[in-house]
Amino acid sequence: MNIPEYMSSYAHFGSIQNIEKKDVEVIAVQAPFDNIELITDWAKSFRHKYISDEDLLEGMEDIGENEPIDFLKEMIYPANKKFQSGDFGEILVAEYLMYTEDFWIPTLSLRYSEKSNKEESTKGSDIIAIRFDQDPAHESAYDLLCIGEVKTGSTGTIRERLQKAVNDSNKDSIQLLSAKRGSVGLNAVKLKIKHRVPLENQDGYSYRAIARFENPIERPYQTQYVAAAVVDQKRLNQTTVKKVVTKESQHVDSLRMIAVGVSDIQKLIDALYSELGVCNLDNE
């Protein structure tokens, strides 16, 4: 796996414990605004989560738009800051899991490119991440399915957002008897990958790799639920993080909490949604 250079902006600072003695991982993202080349590469990678170069150029031609950024703002990117920050936070956490912990995240190539309404959040779990103990051809009870809930914002406290992520993770479940968003999301992602043109699936996994996780009773595996909060670094207050509680979580024994502080978070969001994402589009 080729790890993008912008991943060097992430730093893991270990964990702190809340009042229940549960770990909360702390991650800092120091956006390299003084490195325009790196920020540009980051913006291009971010844009590719929504639309490929080919589809962007074709769409511009179809509607007679000359400027790529104008097409993106009109047709692809959410204008609402709430949905911009929501997508940003999900992608930030998903890429951390993918590039630092070797997860396959099928939702990363589907969730933003197949929105029916750009001014809405995609239904279902924010992140579905998979890691095989060996490989997809050899099922193991140690294969891991991770379902993530991410809350993001440049305002509000880290405690509020992380607590909301913990609470909302109760909506996610892969247990067949409850059949909530987790299992429904797995089936939806599986079908989307199945019906894609094979060459478009750049992850190298078959849709059957997802099917392996749809019957946890007869084909057991490990499960992890991630509750993550993404805030401006100035709001990552460790004292308030300690007040987040998990006692009401139905996933308390398999719950992983992550607090992410991003330097100048709104400035980074604005940069990633800017024209930097389409620099030299015709020459790529």
PDB file of C-alpha atoms in Angstrom:
ATOM      1  CA  MET A   1       0.000   0.000   0.000  1.00  0.00           C
ATOM      2  CA  ASN A   2       1.345   3.405  -1.007  1.00  0.00           C
ATOM      3  CA  ILE A   3       0.974   5.703   1.992  1.00  0.00           C
ATOM      4  CA  PRO A   4       0.363   9.354   1.014  1.00  0.00           C
ATOM      5  CA  GLU A   5       2.874  11.857   2.284  1.00  0.00           C
ATOM      6  CA  TYR A   6       0.144  13.861   4.008  1.00  0.00           C
ATOM      7  CA  MET A   7      -0.297  10.993   6.463  1.00  0.00           C
ATOM      8  CA  SER A   8       2.879  12.280   8.101  1.00  0.00           C
ATOM      9  CA  SER A   9       0.620  15.031   9.499  1.00  0.00           C
ATOM     10  CA  TYR A  10      -0.956  12.466  11.859  1.00  0.00           C
ATOM     11  CA  ALA A  11       0.636  11.800  15.232  1.00  0.00           C
ATOM     12  CA  HIS A  12      -0.571   9.273  17.816  1.00  0.00           C
ATOM     13  CA  PHE A  13      -0.142  10.500  21.376  1.00  0.00           C
ATOM     14  CA  GLY A  14      -1.134   7.342  23.202  1.00  0.00           C
ATOM     15  CA  SER A  15      -4.218   7.131  25.404  1.00  0.00           C
ATOM     16  CA  ILE A  16      -5.825   8.739  28.412  1.00  0.00           C
ATOM     17  CA  GLN A  17      -8.424   7.110  30.636  1.00  0.00           C
ATOM     18  CA  ASN A  18     -11.926   8.347  31.310  1.00  0.00           C
ATOM     19  CA  ILE A  19     -13.566   8.172  34.713  1.00  0.00           C
ATOM     20  CA  GLU A  20     -14.532   4.537  34.012  1.00  0.00           C
ATOM     21  CA  LYS A  21     -10.875   3.622  33.334  1.00  0.00           C
ATOM     22  CA  LYS A  22     -11.632   3.161  29.622  1.00  0.00           C
ATOM     23  CA  ASP A  23      -8.948   4.249  27.159  1.00  0.00           C
ATOM     24  CA  VAL A  24      -9.442   7.201  24.839  1.00  0.00           C
ATOM     25  CA  GLU A  25      -6.816   7.329  22.092  1.00  0.00           C
ATOM     26  CA  VAL A  26      -5.520  10.802  21.273  1.00  0.00           C
ATOM     27  CA  ILE A  27      -4.452  11.705  17.740  1.00  0.00           C
ATOM     28  CA  ALA A  28      -3.193  15.087  16.566  1.00  0.00           C
ATOM     29  CA  VAL A  29      -3.229  16.244  12.954  1.00  0.00           C
ATOM     30  CA  GLN A  30      -0.866  19.127  12.253  1.00  0.00           C
ATOM     31  CA  ALA A  31      -1.929  20.448   8.857  1.00  0.00           C
ATOM     32  CA  PRO A  32       1.174  21.458   6.836  1.00  0.00           C
ATOM     33  CA  PHE A  33      -0.106  24.765   5.465  1.00  0.00           C
ATOM     34  CA  ASP A  34       3.445  25.873   4.707  1.00  0.00           C
ATOM     35  CA  ASN A  35       3.847  22.985   2.256  1.00  0.00           C
ATOM     36  CA  ILE A  36       1.584  23.864  -0.670  1.00  0.00           C
ATOM     37  CA  GLU A  37       2.610  20.779  -2.659  1.00  0.00           C
ATOM     38  CA  LEU A  38       1.591  18.448   0.150  1.00  0.00           C
ATOM     39  CA  ILE A  39      -1.693  20.283   0.787  1.00  0.00           C
ATOM     40  CA  THR A  40      -2.416  20.134  -2.962  1.00  0.00           C
ATOM     41  CA  ASP A  41      -1.799  16.382  -3.039  1.00  0.00           C
ATOM     42  CA  TRP A  42      -4.059  16.009  -0.003  1.00  0.00           C
ATOM     43  CA  ALA A  43      -6.811  18.032  -1.689  1.00  0.00           C
ATOM     44  CA  LYS A  44      -6.567  15.926  -4.861  1.00  0.00           C
ATOM     45  CA  SER A  45      -6.789  12.709  -2.866  1.00  0.00           C
ATOM     46  CA  PHE A  46      -9.742  14.151  -0.948  1.00  0.00           C
ATOM     47  CA  ARG A  47     -11.499  15.122  -4.199  1.00  0.00           C
ATOM     48  CA  HIS A  48     -11.017  11.619  -5.591  1.00  0.00           C
ATOM     49  CA  LYS A  49     -13.231  10.319  -2.778  1.00  0.00           C
ATOM     50  CA  TYR A  50     -16.080  12.186  -4.485  1.00  0.00           C
ATOM     51  CA  ILE A  51     -15.303  11.943  -8.194  1.00  0.00           C
ATOM     52  CA  SER A  52     -12.583  10.658 -10.534  1.00  0.00           C
ATOM     53  CA  ASP A  53     -10.722  12.820 -13.042  1.00  0.00           C
ATOM     54  CA  GLU A  54     -12.529  11.104 -15.928  1.00  0.00           C
ATOM     55  CA  ASP A  55     -16.003  11.557 -14.474  1.00  0.00           C
ATOM     56  CA  LEU A  56     -15.262  15.168 -13.546  1.00  0.00           C
ATOM     57  CA  LEU A  57     -14.103  16.104 -17.051  1.00  0.00           C
ATOM     58  CA  GLU A  58     -17.016  14.262 -18.631  1.00  0.00           C
ATOM     59  CA  GLY A  59     -19.508  15.947 -16.302  1.00  0.00           C
ATOM     60  CA  MET A  60     -18.087  19.372 -17.071  1.00  0.00           C
ATOM     61  CA  GLU A  61     -18.431  18.743 -20.793  1.00  0.00           C
ATOM     62  CA  ASP A  62     -21.982  17.449 -20.433  1.00  0.00           C
ATOM     63  CA  ILE A  63     -23.264  20.584 -18.697  1.00  0.00           C
ATOM     64  CA  GLY A  64     -20.978  23.054 -20.458  1.00  0.00           C
ATOM     65  CA  GLU A  65     -18.958  24.067 -17.405  1.00  0.00           C
ATOM     66  CA  ASN A  66     -15.425  25.347 -18.004  1.00  0.00           C
ATOM     67  CA  GLU A  67     -14.099  25.521 -14.440  1.00  0.00           C
ATOM     68  CA  PRO A  68     -13.643  22.266 -12.486  1.00  0.00           C
ATOM     69  CA  ILE A  69     -14.074  23.915  -9.099  1.00  0.00           C
ATOM     70  CA  ASP A  70     -17.361  25.482 -10.193  1.00  0.00           C
ATOM     71  CA  PHE A  71     -18.624  22.076 -11.305  1.00  0.00           C
ATOM     72  CA  LEU A  72     -17.583  20.552  -7.985  1.00  0.00           C
ATOM     73  CA  LYS A  73     -19.301  23.246  -5.962  1.00  0.00           C
ATOM     74  CA  GLU A  74     -22.466  23.080  -8.046  1.00  0.00           C
ATOM     75  CA  MET A  75     -22.788  19.333  -8.514  1.00  0.00           C
ATOM     76  CA  ILE A  76     -20.547  17.388  -6.118  1.00  0.00           C
ATOM     77  CA  TYR A  77     -19.303  19.113  -2.979  1.00  0.00           C
ATOM     78  CA  PRO A  78     -21.740  19.917  -0.157  1.00  0.00           C
ATOM     79  CA  ALA A  79     -22.153  23.659   0.372  1.00  0.00           C
ATOM     80  CA  ASN A  80     -23.419  23.212   3.914  1.00  0.00           C
ATOM     81  CA  LYS A  81     -20.500  23.482   6.371  1.00  0.00           C
ATOM     82  CA  LYS A  82     -22.088  20.819   8.579  1.00  0.00           C
ATOM     83  CA  PHE A  83     -21.928  18.198   5.834  1.00  0.00           C
ATOM     84  CA  GLN A  84     -18.495  19.334   4.705  1.00  0.00           C
ATOM     85  CA  SER A  85     -17.060  18.832   8.180  1.00  0.00           C
ATOM     86  CA  GLY A  86     -18.945  15.557   8.600  1.00  0.00           C
ATOM     87  CA  ASP A  87     -17.461  14.073   5.426  1.00  0.00           C
ATOM     88  CA  PHE A  88     -14.031  15.466   6.308  1.00  0.00           C
ATOM     89  CA  GLY A  89     -14.008  13.850   9.747  1.00  0.00           C
ATOM     90  CA  GLU A  90     -15.141  10.473   8.438  1.00  0.00           C
ATOM     91  CA  ILE A  91     -12.441  10.459   5.750  1.00  0.00           C
ATOM     92  CA  LEU A  92      -9.794  11.600   8.250  1.00  0.00           C
ATOM     93  CA  VAL A  93     -10.523   8.734  10.639  1.00  0.00           C
ATOM     94  CA  ALA A  94     -10.999   6.187   7.842  1.00  0.00           C
ATOM     95  CA  GLU A  95      -7.615   7.000   6.340  1.00  0.00           C
ATOM     96  CA  TYR A  96      -5.986   6.694   9.742  1.00  0.00           C
ATOM     97  CA  LEU A  97      -7.377   3.180  10.088  1.00  0.00           C
ATOM     98  CA  MET A  98      -6.442   2.299   6.530  1.00  0.00           C
ATOM     99  CA  TYR A  99      -2.906   3.653   6.368  1.00  0.00           C
ATOM    100  CA  THR A 100      -1.716   3.074   9.921  1.00  0.00           C
ATOM    101  CA  GLU A 101      -3.609  -0.102  10.871  1.00  0.00           C
ATOM    102  CA  ASP A 102      -3.922  -1.868   7.516  1.00  0.00           C
ATOM    103  CA  PHE A 103      -7.717  -1.963   7.315  1.00  0.00           C
ATOM    104  CA  TRP A 104      -9.613  -2.310   4.059  1.00  0.00           C
ATOM    105  CA  ILE A 105     -12.350   0.343   4.048  1.00  0.00           C
ATOM    106  CA  PRO A 106     -14.814  -0.290   1.211  1.00  0.00           C
ATOM    107  CA  THR A 107     -16.993   2.624   2.282  1.00  0.00           C
ATOM    108  CA  LEU A 108     -14.171   5.040   1.480  1.00  0.00           C
ATOM    109  CA  SER A 109     -14.535   4.446  -2.264  1.00  0.00           C
ATOM    110  CA  LEU A 110     -18.354   4.436  -2.208  1.00  0.00           C
ATOM    111  CA  ARG A 111     -19.783   6.652   0.506  1.00  0.00           C
ATOM    112  CA  TYR A 112     -19.037  10.047  -1.048  1.00  0.00           C
ATOM    113  CA  SER A 113     -19.033   9.253  -4.775  1.00  0.00           C
ATOM    114  CA  GLU A 114     -22.536   7.794  -4.729  1.00  0.00           C
ATOM    115  CA  LYS A 115     -24.447  10.442  -2.813  1.00  0.00           C
ATOM    116  CA  SER A 116     -27.948  10.983  -4.196  1.00  0.00           C
ATOM    117  CA  ASN A 117     -28.045  14.424  -2.574  1.00  0.00           C
ATOM    118  CA  LYS A 118     -24.826  16.307  -1.929  1.00  0.00           C
ATOM    119  CA  GLU A 119     -26.459  18.237   0.914  1.00  0.00           C
ATOM    120  CA  GLU A 120     -27.134  15.143   2.987  1.00  0.00           C
ATOM    121  CA  SER A 121     -25.068  12.650   4.907  1.00  0.00           C
ATOM    122  CA  THR A 122     -25.026   9.169   3.421  1.00  0.00           C
ATOM    123  CA  LYS A 123     -27.225   6.777   5.373  1.00  0.00           C
ATOM    124  CA  GLY A 124     -25.685   3.898   7.277  1.00  0.00           C
ATOM    125  CA  SER A 125     -22.542   3.464   9.325  1.00  0.00           C
ATOM    126  CA  ASP A 126     -19.928   6.190   8.870  1.00  0.00           C
ATOM    127  CA  ILE A 127     -17.093   3.689   8.483  1.00  0.00           C
ATOM    128  CA  ILE A 128     -17.025  -0.008   7.717  1.00  0.00           C
ATOM    129  CA  ALA A 129     -13.476  -1.346   8.018  1.00  0.00           C
ATOM    130  CA  ILE A 130     -12.209  -4.883   7.520  1.00  0.00           C
ATOM    131  CA  ARG A 131      -8.934  -6.565   8.400  1.00  0.00           C
ATOM    132  CA  PHE A 132      -8.212 -10.205   7.672  1.00  0.00           C
ATOM    133  CA  ASP A 133      -6.110 -12.312  10.000  1.00  0.00           C
ATOM    134  CA  GLN A 134      -4.660 -14.089   6.960  1.00  0.00           C
ATOM    135  CA  ASP A 135      -6.429 -13.338   3.665  1.00  0.00           C
ATOM    136  CA  PRO A 136     -10.016 -13.387   2.339  1.00  0.00           C
ATOM    137  CA  ALA A 137      -9.607 -16.927   1.016  1.00  0.00           C
ATOM    138  CA  HIS A 138      -8.882 -18.299   4.505  1.00  0.00           C
ATOM    139  CA  GLU A 139     -11.581 -17.335   6.990  1.00  0.00           C
ATOM    140  CA  SER A 140     -10.421 -16.957  10.556  1.00  0.00           C
ATOM    141  CA  ALA A 141     -12.194 -16.336  13.831  1.00  0.00           C
ATOM    142  CA  TYR A 142      -9.644 -13.534  14.220  1.00  0.00           C
ATOM    143  CA  ASP A 143     -10.790 -11.633  11.137  1.00  0.00           C
ATOM    144  CA  LEU A 144     -11.892  -8.192  12.320  1.00  0.00           C
ATOM    145  CA  LEU A 145     -14.902  -6.085  11.359  1.00  0.00           C
ATOM    146  CA  CYS A 146     -14.774  -2.499  12.598  1.00  0.00           C
ATOM    147  CA  ILE A 147     -17.798  -0.191  12.460  1.00  0.00           C
ATOM    148  CA  GLY A 148     -17.184   3.490  13.120  1.00  0.00           C
ATOM    149  CA  GLU A 149     -19.235   6.475  14.210  1.00  0.00           C
ATOM    150  CA  VAL A 150     -17.556   9.867  13.737  1.00  0.00           C
ATOM    151  CA  LYS A 151     -18.646  13.282  15.007  1.00  0.00           C
ATOM    152  CA  THR A 152     -16.845  16.367  13.704  1.00  0.00           C
ATOM    153  CA  GLY A 153     -16.961  20.103  14.249  1.00  0.00           C
ATOM    154  CA  SER A 154     -14.866  23.207  14.728  1.00  0.00           C
ATOM    155  CA  THR A 155     -17.124  24.342  17.578  1.00  0.00           C
ATOM    156  CA  GLY A 156     -18.445  22.517  20.629  1.00  0.00           C
ATOM    157  CA  THR A 157     -16.416  20.530  23.124  1.00  0.00           C
ATOM    158  CA  ILE A 158     -14.533  17.307  22.544  1.00  0.00           C
ATOM    159  CA  ARG A 159     -16.583  15.753  25.332  1.00  0.00           C
ATOM    160  CA  GLU A 160     -19.888  16.588  23.595  1.00  0.00           C
ATOM    161  CA  ARG A 161     -18.814  15.174  20.268  1.00  0.00           C
ATOM    162  CA  LEU A 162     -17.184  12.034  21.598  1.00  0.00           C
ATOM    163  CA  GLN A 163     -20.133  11.314  23.878  1.00  0.00           C
ATOM    164  CA  LYS A 164     -22.474  11.695  20.900  1.00  0.00           C
ATOM    165  CA  ALA A 165     -20.319   9.277  18.901  1.00  0.00           C
ATOM    166  CA  VAL A 166     -20.403   6.766  21.763  1.00  0.00           C
ATOM    167  CA  ASN A 167     -24.181   7.081  22.115  1.00  0.00           C
ATOM    168  CA  ASP A 168     -24.837   6.854  18.372  1.00  0.00           C
ATOM    169  CA  SER A 169     -22.680   3.740  18.041  1.00  0.00           C
ATOM    170  CA  ASN A 170     -25.638   1.930  19.594  1.00  0.00           C
ATOM    171  CA  LYS A 171     -27.360   2.312  16.230  1.00  0.00           C
ATOM    172  CA  ASP A 172     -24.648   0.171  14.650  1.00  0.00           C
ATOM    173  CA  SER A 173     -24.881  -3.575  15.036  1.00  0.00           C
ATOM    174  CA  ILE A 174     -23.999  -6.595  12.962  1.00  0.00           C
ATOM    175  CA  GLN A 175     -25.995  -9.006  15.101  1.00  0.00           C
ATOM    176  CA  LEU A 176     -28.508 -10.776  12.888  1.00  0.00           C
ATOM    177  CA  LEU A 177     -31.318 -10.601  15.420  1.00  0.00           C
ATOM    178  CA  SER A 178     -31.142  -6.820  15.747  1.00  0.00           C
ATOM    179  CA  ALA A 179     -30.410  -6.176  12.043  1.00  0.00           C
ATOM    180  CA  LYS A 180     -29.619  -2.505  12.541  1.00  0.00           C
ATOM    181  CA  ARG A 181     -27.440  -0.249  10.442  1.00  0.00           C
ATOM    182  CA  GLY A 182     -24.321  -2.360  10.590  1.00  0.00           C
ATOM    183  CA  SER A 183     -25.722  -5.451   8.875  1.00  0.00           C
ATOM    184  CA  VAL A 184     -27.836  -3.400   6.495  1.00  0.00           C
ATOM    185  CA  GLY A 185     -24.777  -1.318   5.634  1.00  0.00           C
ATOM    186  CA  LEU A 186     -22.696  -4.424   4.955  1.00  0.00           C
ATOM    187  CA  ASN A 187     -25.230  -5.742   2.465  1.00  0.00           C
ATOM    188  CA  ALA A 188     -25.557  -2.370   0.723  1.00  0.00           C
ATOM    189  CA  VAL A 189     -21.786  -1.968   0.358  1.00  0.00           C
ATOM    190  CA  LYS A 190     -21.451  -5.563  -0.864  1.00  0.00           C
ATOM    191  CA  LEU A 191     -24.011  -5.027  -3.621  1.00  0.00           C
ATOM    192  CA  LYS A 192     -22.495  -1.726  -4.719  1.00  0.00           C
ATOM    193  CA  ILE A 193     -19.069  -3.307  -5.097  1.00  0.00           C
ATOM    194  CA  LYS A 194     -20.572  -6.344  -6.860  1.00  0.00           C
ATOM    195  CA  HIS A 195     -22.205  -4.223  -9.544  1.00  0.00           C
ATOM    196  CA  ARG A 196     -19.290  -1.906 -10.150  1.00  0.00           C
ATOM    197  CA  VAL A 197     -17.194  -2.330 -13.268  1.00  0.00           C
ATOM    198  CA  PRO A 198     -14.339  -4.585 -12.025  1.00  0.00           C
ATOM    199  CA  LEU A 199     -11.632  -2.131 -13.037  1.00  0.00           C
ATOM    200  CA  GLU A 200     -13.230   0.517 -10.838  1.00  0.00           C
ATOM    201  CA  ASN A 201     -12.606  -1.551  -7.722  1.00  0.00           C
ATOM    202  CA  GLN A 202      -9.045  -0.491  -7.045  1.00  0.00           C
ATOM    203  CA  ASP A 203      -8.958  -2.004  -3.559  1.00  0.00           C
ATOM    204  CA  GLY A 204      -8.292  -5.477  -4.928  1.00  0.00           C
ATOM    205  CA  TYR A 205     -10.955  -7.197  -2.831  1.00  0.00           C
ATOM    206  CA  SER A 206     -13.994  -9.063  -4.139  1.00  0.00           C
ATOM    207  CA  TYR A 207     -17.466  -8.217  -2.867  1.00  0.00           C
ATOM    208  CA  ARG A 208     -17.411 -11.735  -1.396  1.00  0.00           C
ATOM    209  CA  ALA A 209     -14.892 -10.474   1.136  1.00  0.00           C
ATOM    210  CA  ILE A 210     -17.737  -8.474   2.662  1.00  0.00           C
ATOM    211  CA  ALA A 211     -20.207 -11.364   2.472  1.00  0.00           C
ATOM    212  CA  ARG A 212     -17.913 -13.278   4.807  1.00  0.00           C
ATOM    213  CA  PHE A 213     -19.000 -10.935   7.660  1.00  0.00           C
ATOM    214  CA  GLU A 214     -22.778 -11.210   7.213  1.00  0.00           C
ATOM    215  CA  ASN A 215     -23.277 -14.371   9.253  1.00  0.00           C
ATOM    216  CA  PRO A 216     -21.459 -13.912  12.579  1.00  0.00           C
ATOM    217  CA  ILE A 217     -23.205 -16.883  14.192  1.00  0.00           C
ATOM    218  CA  GLU A 218     -22.086 -19.565  11.738  1.00  0.00           C
ATOM    219  CA  ARG A 219     -18.944 -17.763  10.546  1.00  0.00           C
ATOM    220  CA  PRO A 220     -17.616 -16.012  13.683  1.00  0.00           C
ATOM    221  CA  TYR A 221     -15.115 -13.168  13.711  1.00  0.00           C
ATOM    222  CA  GLN A 222     -13.960 -10.327  15.938  1.00  0.00           C
ATOM    223  CA  THR A 223     -15.949  -7.104  16.149  1.00  0.00           C
ATOM    224  CA  GLN A 224     -14.873  -3.597  17.099  1.00  0.00           C
ATOM    225  CA  TYR A 225     -16.944  -0.444  17.337  1.00  0.00           C
ATOM    226  CA  VAL A 226     -15.152   2.884  16.985  1.00  0.00           C
ATOM    227  CA  ALA A 227     -16.522   6.118  18.413  1.00  0.00           C
ATOM    228  CA  ALA A 228     -14.428   9.053  17.201  1.00  0.00           C
ATOM    229  CA  ALA A 229     -14.592  12.800  17.656  1.00  0.00           C
ATOM    230  CA  VAL A 230     -12.746  15.227  15.375  1.00  0.00           C
ATOM    231  CA  VAL A 231     -12.355  18.790  16.648  1.00  0.00           C
ATOM    232  CA  ASP A 232     -10.056  21.772  16.413  1.00  0.00           C
ATOM    233  CA  GLN A 233      -6.858  21.057  18.301  1.00  0.00           C
ATOM    234  CA  LYS A 234      -7.573  23.947  20.683  1.00  0.00           C
ATOM    235  CA  ARG A 235     -10.696  22.116  21.848  1.00  0.00           C
ATOM    236  CA  LEU A 236      -8.994  18.806  22.565  1.00  0.00           C
ATOM    237  CA  ASN A 237      -9.111  19.197  26.320  1.00  0.00           C
ATOM    238  CA  GLN A 238      -7.993  16.041  28.072  1.00  0.00           C
ATOM    239  CA  THR A 239      -9.811  16.936  31.278  1.00  0.00           C
ATOM    240  CA  THR A 240     -13.190  17.073  29.567  1.00  0.00           C
ATOM    241  CA  VAL A 241     -12.456  13.918  27.540  1.00  0.00           C
ATOM    242  CA  LYS A 242     -12.165  12.024  30.812  1.00  0.00           C
ATOM    243  CA  LYS A 243     -15.836  12.783  31.516  1.00  0.00           C
ATOM    244  CA  VAL A 244     -17.092  10.770  28.537  1.00  0.00           C
ATOM    245  CA  VAL A 245     -18.949   7.683  29.767  1.00  0.00           C
ATOM    246  CA  THR A 246     -19.650   4.349  28.100  1.00  0.00           C
ATOM    247  CA  LYS A 247     -21.910   2.610  30.611  1.00  0.00           C
ATOM    248  CA  GLU A 248     -24.968   3.034  28.362  1.00  0.00           C
ATOM    249  CA  SER A 249     -23.200   1.592  25.333  1.00  0.00           C
ATOM    250  CA  GLN A 250     -24.357  -1.831  24.185  1.00  0.00           C
ATOM    251  CA  HIS A 251     -20.852  -2.294  22.746  1.00  0.00           C
ATOM    252  CA  VAL A 252     -18.974  -1.370  25.898  1.00  0.00           C
ATOM    253  CA  ASP A 253     -16.734  -4.456  25.764  1.00  0.00           C
ATOM    254  CA  SER A 254     -15.742  -3.918  22.127  1.00  0.00           C
ATOM    255  CA  LEU A 255     -15.824  -0.122  22.021  1.00  0.00           C
ATOM    256  CA  ARG A 256     -12.791   1.895  20.951  1.00  0.00           C
ATOM    257  CA  MET A 257     -12.771   5.659  21.542  1.00  0.00           C
ATOM    258  CA  ILE A 258     -10.638   8.065  19.531  1.00  0.00           C
ATOM    259  CA  ALA A 259     -10.219  11.824  20.040  1.00  0.00           C
ATOM    260  CA  VAL A 260      -8.678  13.698  17.104  1.00  0.00           C
ATOM    261  CA  GLY A 261      -7.441  17.275  17.324  1.00  0.00           C
ATOM    262  CA  VAL A 262      -6.776  19.070  14.028  1.00  0.00           C
ATOM    263  CA  SER A 263      -4.779  22.286  13.879  1.00  0.00           C
ATOM    264  CA  ASP A 264      -6.885  25.051  12.270  1.00  0.00           C
ATOM    265  CA  ILE A 265      -9.531  22.509  11.333  1.00  0.00           C
ATOM    266  CA  GLN A 266     -11.743  24.908   9.364  1.00  0.00           C
ATOM    267  CA  LYS A 267      -8.768  26.194   7.391  1.00  0.00           C
ATOM    268  CA  LEU A 268      -7.876  22.627   6.435  1.00  0.00           C
ATOM    269  CA  ILE A 269     -11.461  21.788   5.467  1.00  0.00           C
ATOM    270  CA  ASP A 270     -11.616  24.898   3.286  1.00  0.00           C
ATOM    271  CA  ALA A 271      -8.321  23.948   1.613  1.00  0.00           C
ATOM    272  CA  LEU A 272      -9.449  20.407   0.860  1.00  0.00           C
ATOM    273  CA  TYR A 273     -12.690  21.638  -0.707  1.00  0.00           C
ATOM    274  CA  SER A 274     -10.874  24.322  -2.723  1.00  0.00           C
ATOM    275  CA  GLU A 275      -9.526  24.531  -6.265  1.00  0.00           C
ATOM    276  CA  LEU A 276      -6.338  22.847  -5.017  1.00  0.00           C
ATOM    277  CA  GLY A 277      -8.130  19.549  -5.596  1.00  0.00           C
ATOM    278  CA  VAL A 278      -8.271  20.172  -9.336  1.00  0.00           C
ATOM    279  CA  CYS A 279      -4.856  21.706  -9.966  1.00  0.00           C
ATOM    280  CA  ASN A 280      -3.462  20.691 -13.369  1.00  0.00           C
ATOM    281  CA  LEU A 281      -6.486  18.430 -13.917  1.00  0.00           C
ATOM    282  CA  ASP A 282      -5.903  18.073 -17.660  1.00  0.00           C
ATOM    283  CA  ASN A 283      -2.281  17.112 -17.072  1.00  0.00           C
ATOM    284  CA  GLU A 284      -2.823  14.387 -14.489  1.00  0.00           C
TER     285      GLU A 284
END
